[in-house]
Short mmCIF file of C-alpha atoms and ligand atoms in Angstrom, two decimals:
data_model
loop_
_atom_site.label_atom_id
_atom_site.label_comp_id
_atom_site.label_asym_id
_atom_site.label_seq_id
_atom_site.Cartn_x
_atom_site.Cartn_y
_atom_site.Cartn_z
CA MET T 1 -8.11 -6.55 31.58
CA SER T 2 -5.55 -7.73 32.88
CA GLN T 3 -1.79 -8.23 30.78
CA PRO T 4 -0.44 -11.84 30.35
CA LYS T 5 2.44 -11.42 32.63
CA GLU T 6 1.00 -10.54 35.33
CA LEU T 7 -2.05 -12.99 34.32
CA GLN T 8 0.35 -15.82 35.36
CA ALA T 9 2.22 -14.38 38.15
CA LEU T 10 -1.38 -14.43 39.81
CA MET T 11 -2.31 -18.01 38.77
CA ARG T 12 1.26 -19.12 39.46
CA SER T 13 0.59 -17.54 43.15
CA LEU T 14 -2.72 -19.34 43.64
CA ARG T 15 -0.86 -22.73 42.72
CA PHE T 16 -3.04 -22.60 39.30
CA VAL T 17 0.90 -23.21 37.76
CA GLU T 18 0.46 -25.77 34.76
CA THR T 19 -2.68 -23.24 33.47
CA SER T 20 -0.21 -20.32 34.08
CA HIS T 21 2.03 -21.31 31.17
CA ASN T 22 -0.81 -22.05 28.64
CA VAL T 23 -3.20 -19.52 29.62
CA MET T 24 -3.52 -17.24 27.02
CA ASP T 25 -3.94 -20.45 24.04
CA ILE T 26 -6.90 -21.28 26.38
CA ILE T 27 -8.78 -17.68 26.36
CA ASN T 28 -7.73 -17.16 22.39
CA GLN T 29 -9.39 -20.86 21.58
CA ALA T 30 -12.67 -19.47 24.17
CA GLU T 31 -13.10 -16.60 21.83
CA LYS T 32 -13.09 -18.51 18.33
CA GLN T 33 -15.68 -20.85 19.99
CA ASP T 34 -17.91 -18.00 21.72
CA VAL T 35 -18.30 -20.63 24.64
CA SER T 36 -20.23 -19.73 27.70
CA TYR T 37 -18.01 -18.53 31.40
CA THR T 38 -18.81 -21.34 32.72
CA GLN T 39 -18.12 -23.91 29.67
CA PHE T 40 -14.68 -21.61 29.76
CA LEU T 41 -14.03 -21.98 33.36
CA TRP T 42 -14.86 -26.24 33.61
CA SER T 43 -11.87 -25.92 30.82
CA VAL T 44 -9.43 -23.85 32.98
CA MET T 45 -10.12 -26.19 35.50
CA LEU T 46 -10.24 -29.86 33.37
CA ASN T 47 -7.39 -28.32 32.23
CA GLU T 48 -5.15 -28.12 35.12
CA GLN T 49 -6.04 -31.21 36.45
CA LYS T 50 -5.85 -32.63 33.62
CA GLN T 51 -1.89 -30.96 33.47
CA ARG T 52 -1.66 -32.23 37.19
CA GLU T 53 -1.91 -35.85 36.52
CA GLN T 54 -0.10 -35.66 34.03
CA LYS T 55 3.07 -34.24 35.26
CA GLN T 56 2.07 -36.11 39.26
CA MET T 57 2.11 -40.04 35.97
CA GLU T 58 5.72 -38.54 34.53
CA LYS T 59 7.27 -38.03 38.16
CA ARG T 60 6.11 -41.40 39.72
CA LEU T 61 6.94 -42.91 36.32
CA LYS T 62 10.48 -41.16 37.19
CA TRP T 63 10.62 -42.27 41.06
CA ALA T 64 9.82 -45.92 39.95
CA THR T 65 13.24 -46.39 38.40
CA PHE T 66 11.58 -49.27 35.80
CA PRO T 67 14.28 -50.64 33.39
CA SER T 68 12.54 -50.85 30.40
CA HIS T 69 9.05 -49.46 29.93
CA LYS T 70 6.55 -52.64 29.37
CA THR T 71 2.70 -52.98 29.04
CA LEU T 72 0.73 -55.13 30.09
CA GLN T 73 -0.88 -54.80 26.85
CA GLU T 74 2.26 -55.12 24.41
CA PHE T 75 1.90 -59.06 26.98
CA ASP T 76 1.16 -61.34 24.78
CA VAL T 77 -1.26 -64.01 26.40
CA THR T 78 -1.39 -66.45 24.04
CA GLU T 79 2.83 -66.51 24.00
CA GLN T 80 2.52 -67.82 27.44
CA GLN T 81 0.33 -70.49 27.61
CA SER T 82 -0.13 -70.57 31.30
CA LEU T 83 -1.42 -67.50 31.82
CA SER T 84 -4.85 -67.67 30.89
CA LYS T 85 -6.27 -64.12 29.43
CA LYS T 86 -9.01 -64.49 32.92
CA GLN T 87 -5.99 -64.46 34.59
CA LEU T 88 -3.98 -61.41 33.14
CA ASN T 89 -7.26 -59.24 33.13
CA GLN T 90 -7.80 -59.88 37.45
CA LEU T 91 -3.93 -59.11 37.80
CA SER T 92 -4.27 -55.73 35.98
CA ASP T 93 -7.79 -54.56 37.81
CA LEU T 94 -5.30 -54.86 41.01
CA ASN T 95 -7.98 -54.77 43.28
CA TRP T 96 -5.24 -57.52 44.68
CA LEU T 97 -3.06 -54.22 44.99
CA GLU T 98 -6.14 -52.32 46.60
CA GLN T 99 -6.88 -55.73 49.55
CA ILE T 100 -2.20 -55.54 49.67
CA TYR T 101 -1.80 -58.96 48.37
CA ASN T 102 1.97 -59.96 47.31
CA LEU T 103 2.49 -61.92 43.22
CA VAL T 104 4.57 -63.85 42.53
CA LEU T 105 6.04 -64.82 39.10
CA LEU T 106 8.42 -67.89 39.15
CA GLY T 107 9.66 -68.35 35.74
CA PRO T 108 12.73 -69.92 34.03
CA PRO T 109 14.52 -66.87 32.27
CA GLY T 110 12.70 -64.94 29.33
CA VAL T 111 9.06 -65.43 29.70
CA GLY T 112 7.88 -62.69 30.52
CA LYS T 113 8.05 -62.19 34.76
CA THR T 114 9.78 -58.76 34.40
CA HIS T 115 7.89 -57.84 31.35
CA LEU T 116 4.82 -58.77 33.83
CA ALA T 117 5.94 -56.75 36.68
CA ILE T 118 6.94 -53.33 34.34
CA GLY T 119 3.63 -54.15 32.78
CA LEU T 120 1.30 -54.26 35.96
CA GLY T 121 3.23 -51.88 37.94
CA ILE T 122 3.15 -49.16 35.82
CA GLN T 123 -1.02 -49.75 35.60
CA ALA T 124 -0.19 -49.04 39.27
CA ILE T 125 0.83 -45.37 38.60
CA SER T 126 -1.71 -44.91 36.14
CA LEU T 127 -4.24 -45.50 38.67
CA GLY T 128 -2.39 -43.10 41.10
CA TYR T 129 -0.41 -45.92 43.37
CA LYS T 130 3.32 -45.60 44.14
CA VAL T 131 5.53 -47.91 42.93
CA ILE T 132 8.93 -49.03 42.79
CA PHE T 133 11.32 -51.14 40.97
CA ILE T 134 14.30 -52.81 42.40
CA SER T 135 16.65 -55.66 41.60
CA MET T 136 17.37 -58.35 44.25
CA GLY T 137 20.99 -57.28 43.93
CA ASP T 138 20.53 -53.42 44.39
CA LEU T 139 17.59 -53.91 46.82
CA VAL T 140 20.38 -55.98 49.08
CA HIS T 141 23.17 -53.15 48.33
CA ALA T 142 20.63 -50.28 49.67
CA LEU T 143 19.84 -51.79 52.56
CA LYS T 144 23.38 -52.00 53.59
CA THR T 145 24.61 -48.62 52.60
CA GLU T 146 22.07 -46.82 53.84
CA GLU T 147 23.38 -45.06 57.10
CA ILE T 148 25.99 -44.26 54.62
CA ALA T 149 24.68 -43.16 50.77
CA THR T 150 22.12 -40.38 50.74
CA LYS T 151 20.79 -42.69 47.40
CA SER T 152 20.01 -45.48 49.11
CA ARG T 153 18.90 -44.09 51.58
CA VAL T 154 15.98 -41.89 48.93
CA ARG T 155 15.49 -44.97 47.80
CA LEU T 156 15.13 -46.95 51.09
CA LYS T 157 12.55 -44.22 51.72
CA ARG T 158 10.87 -44.29 47.89
CA ILE T 159 10.64 -48.04 48.66
CA ARG T 160 9.11 -47.86 52.57
CA ASP T 161 6.17 -45.48 50.87
CA ALA T 162 4.72 -47.24 48.14
CA ASP T 163 2.42 -49.50 47.99
CA LEU T 164 3.68 -51.33 45.80
CA ILE T 165 6.94 -53.10 45.74
CA ILE T 166 8.06 -54.85 42.67
CA ILE T 167 11.50 -56.66 44.53
CA ASP T 168 12.73 -58.48 39.73
CA ASP T 169 14.96 -61.76 40.12
CA LEU T 170 14.69 -62.62 43.63
CA MET T 171 17.52 -65.19 44.77
CA PHE T 172 19.15 -64.75 41.89
CA MET T 173 22.07 -64.15 44.40
CA ALA T 174 23.03 -66.17 47.07
CA MET T 175 22.74 -63.92 50.82
CA ASP T 176 24.62 -64.07 53.67
CA GLN T 177 23.54 -63.58 57.30
CA GLN T 178 23.73 -60.48 57.77
CA GLU T 179 22.08 -59.38 54.05
CA ALA T 180 19.21 -61.73 54.67
CA ASN T 181 18.48 -60.16 58.58
CA ILE T 182 18.47 -56.51 56.54
CA PHE T 183 15.88 -58.30 53.72
CA PHE T 184 13.62 -59.98 56.55
CA HIS T 185 13.85 -56.54 58.99
CA LEU T 186 12.13 -54.53 55.48
CA ILE T 187 9.52 -57.70 54.10
CA ASN T 188 8.79 -56.96 57.99
CA GLU T 189 7.76 -53.88 57.71
CA LEU T 190 6.44 -53.75 53.85
CA HIS T 191 4.71 -57.03 55.90
CA ASP T 192 0.58 -55.50 55.14
CA GLN T 193 1.09 -51.66 54.15
CA ALA T 194 2.44 -52.75 51.19
CA SER T 195 2.07 -54.89 48.03
CA ILE T 196 5.28 -57.19 46.85
CA ILE T 197 5.90 -58.44 43.42
CA LEU T 198 8.50 -61.19 43.41
CA THR T 199 10.63 -62.64 40.30
CA SER T 200 12.35 -65.37 40.60
CA ASN T 201 13.38 -68.05 38.53
CA LYS T 202 13.48 -70.98 42.15
CA ALA T 203 10.72 -72.60 43.96
CA PRO T 204 9.77 -70.74 47.26
CA LYS T 205 10.93 -73.75 48.48
CA GLU T 206 14.24 -73.76 47.41
CA TRP T 207 14.66 -70.20 48.68
CA GLY T 208 16.01 -71.76 51.10
CA GLU T 209 19.70 -72.76 50.94
CA LEU T 210 20.11 -69.38 48.52
CA LEU T 211 19.58 -67.68 51.71
CA GLY T 212 21.41 -68.99 54.20
CA ASP T 213 19.68 -69.87 57.34
CA PRO T 214 16.54 -71.84 57.76
CA ALA T 215 14.83 -69.84 61.34
CA ILE T 216 15.12 -66.22 58.56
CA THR T 217 13.97 -68.52 54.93
CA THR T 218 10.49 -69.21 57.38
CA ALA T 219 9.77 -66.23 58.82
CA ILE T 220 10.39 -63.76 55.21
CA LEU T 221 7.82 -66.37 52.99
CA ASP T 222 5.35 -66.80 56.18
CA ARG T 223 5.27 -63.00 55.71
CA ILE T 224 5.24 -63.04 51.25
CA LEU T 225 2.82 -65.89 51.01
CA HIS T 226 0.44 -64.90 53.60
CA ARG T 227 -1.71 -63.36 51.49
CA VAL T 228 -0.03 -64.39 47.92
CA GLU T 229 -1.28 -65.70 43.51
CA ILE T 230 1.46 -67.58 42.67
CA VAL T 231 1.69 -67.44 38.84
CA HIS T 232 4.18 -70.31 37.29
CA LEU T 233 5.09 -68.50 33.70
CA ASN T 234 6.56 -71.22 32.04
CA GLY T 235 7.66 -72.69 27.80
CA ASP T 236 10.47 -71.04 26.18
CA SER T 237 12.20 -68.58 26.67
CA TYR T 238 9.91 -65.76 24.26
CA ARG T 239 13.44 -63.82 24.02
CA MET T 240 15.29 -67.38 22.70
CA LYS T 241 12.17 -67.58 20.15
CA ASN T 242 12.09 -63.73 18.93
CA ARG T 243 15.91 -63.30 18.74
CA THR T 244 17.13 -61.39 16.05
CA THR T 245 20.34 -62.39 14.57
CA ILE T 246 23.20 -59.97 12.49
CA PHE T 247 21.47 -62.70 9.27
CA GLY T 248 18.44 -61.63 9.98
CA GLN T 249 14.90 -63.27 11.71
CA GLU T 250 15.77 -66.95 14.40
CA SER T 251 12.99 -69.31 14.66
CA VAL T 252 13.34 -72.18 17.54
CA SER T 253 11.52 -74.58 15.54
CA ASN T 254 14.38 -73.98 12.84
P1 ADP X 301 12.10 -62.87 31.85
O1 ADP X 301 11.70 -61.47 33.51
O2 ADP X 301 11.02 -63.67 32.57
O3 ADP X 301 13.37 -63.29 32.75
P2 ADP X 301 11.45 -60.81 30.63
O4 ADP X 301 10.37 -59.96 31.00
O5 ADP X 301 13.09 -59.95 30.82
O6 ADP X 301 11.55 -62.67 30.63
O7 ADP X 301 11.17 -61.31 28.79
C1 ADP X 301 11.85 -61.48 28.34
C2 ADP X 301 11.55 -60.05 26.36
O8 ADP X 301 10.67 -61.31 26.03
C3 ADP X 301 11.48 -58.77 27.08
O9 ADP X 301 11.59 -57.83 25.45
C4 ADP X 301 9.53 -59.05 26.72
O10 ADP X 301 8.65 -57.65 26.39
C5 ADP X 301 9.24 -60.92 26.38
N1 ADP X 301 8.24 -60.58 26.40
C6 ADP X 301 8.35 -61.82 26.83
N2 ADP X 301 7.66 -62.67 27.48
C7 ADP X 301 5.75 -61.78 26.79
C8 ADP X 301 5.07 -61.96 25.92
N3 ADP X 301 4.17 -62.61 26.66
N4 ADP X 301 4.31 -61.02 25.60
C9 ADP X 301 4.87 -60.55 24.60
N5 ADP X 301 6.34 -60.00 24.73
C10 ADP X 301 6.68 -60.20 26.24
MG1 MG X 302 13.80 -61.05 34.44
#
């Protein structure tokens, strides 16, 4: 019987890195339970696979740079009357992502646009997709500094490599001609390659005012709206309805 350290080193050299960390526990467990050789080999293989998946998921969650952890399970459809349970299920099954559809989430502040976008992003990661979340402000900044900043270059590389790009708060800021242009180039690159979720408090017909140039606006809209589902979220701000105050929970109705 080889020594634990030698066995671990051998496993590492064979790229069984995850199992190498707890191989002695697995062996001890198996000895206690008197399992068959086949069962034992299975448990070793499954352990490696499970831990690799877990690690991959953690890495992808980190890469996605979500501003907070919000899940679809935490999204209360009874609070959001404009989205039915059935529609939420349809969004959650991610067939649209497989078919490279875009998703535009519209509505005033506080209605759950960002929550829903993050929830869908986390769901996509759990199914093995590569996702990245970026605010429109950060995206424009990254595009403008791509040539000079490594951080921006890395971020944009991940964006170009992702299956789903979530661009949060589109058109929150007015863009100048150069910004609109580089944004268009990115959308053009991503078009038909990856799905995009856009959240915005302005309807697409108002985007022109903020993008400035009507030709660029048309070109961007053309690509984004080519294959798209537009979801209008409305109602009162969940944030305002459920805010806690210094003096205790407050309801909008009182
Ligand atoms: P928006 O992006 O539309 O401004 P957010 O997604 O940031 O709104 O939502 C504001 C806060 O309210 C977040 O903490 C979010 O988790 C919560 N929230 C909004 N809608 C819902 C909902 N339907 N169910 C659960 N939490 C919600
Ligand atoms: Mg938001």
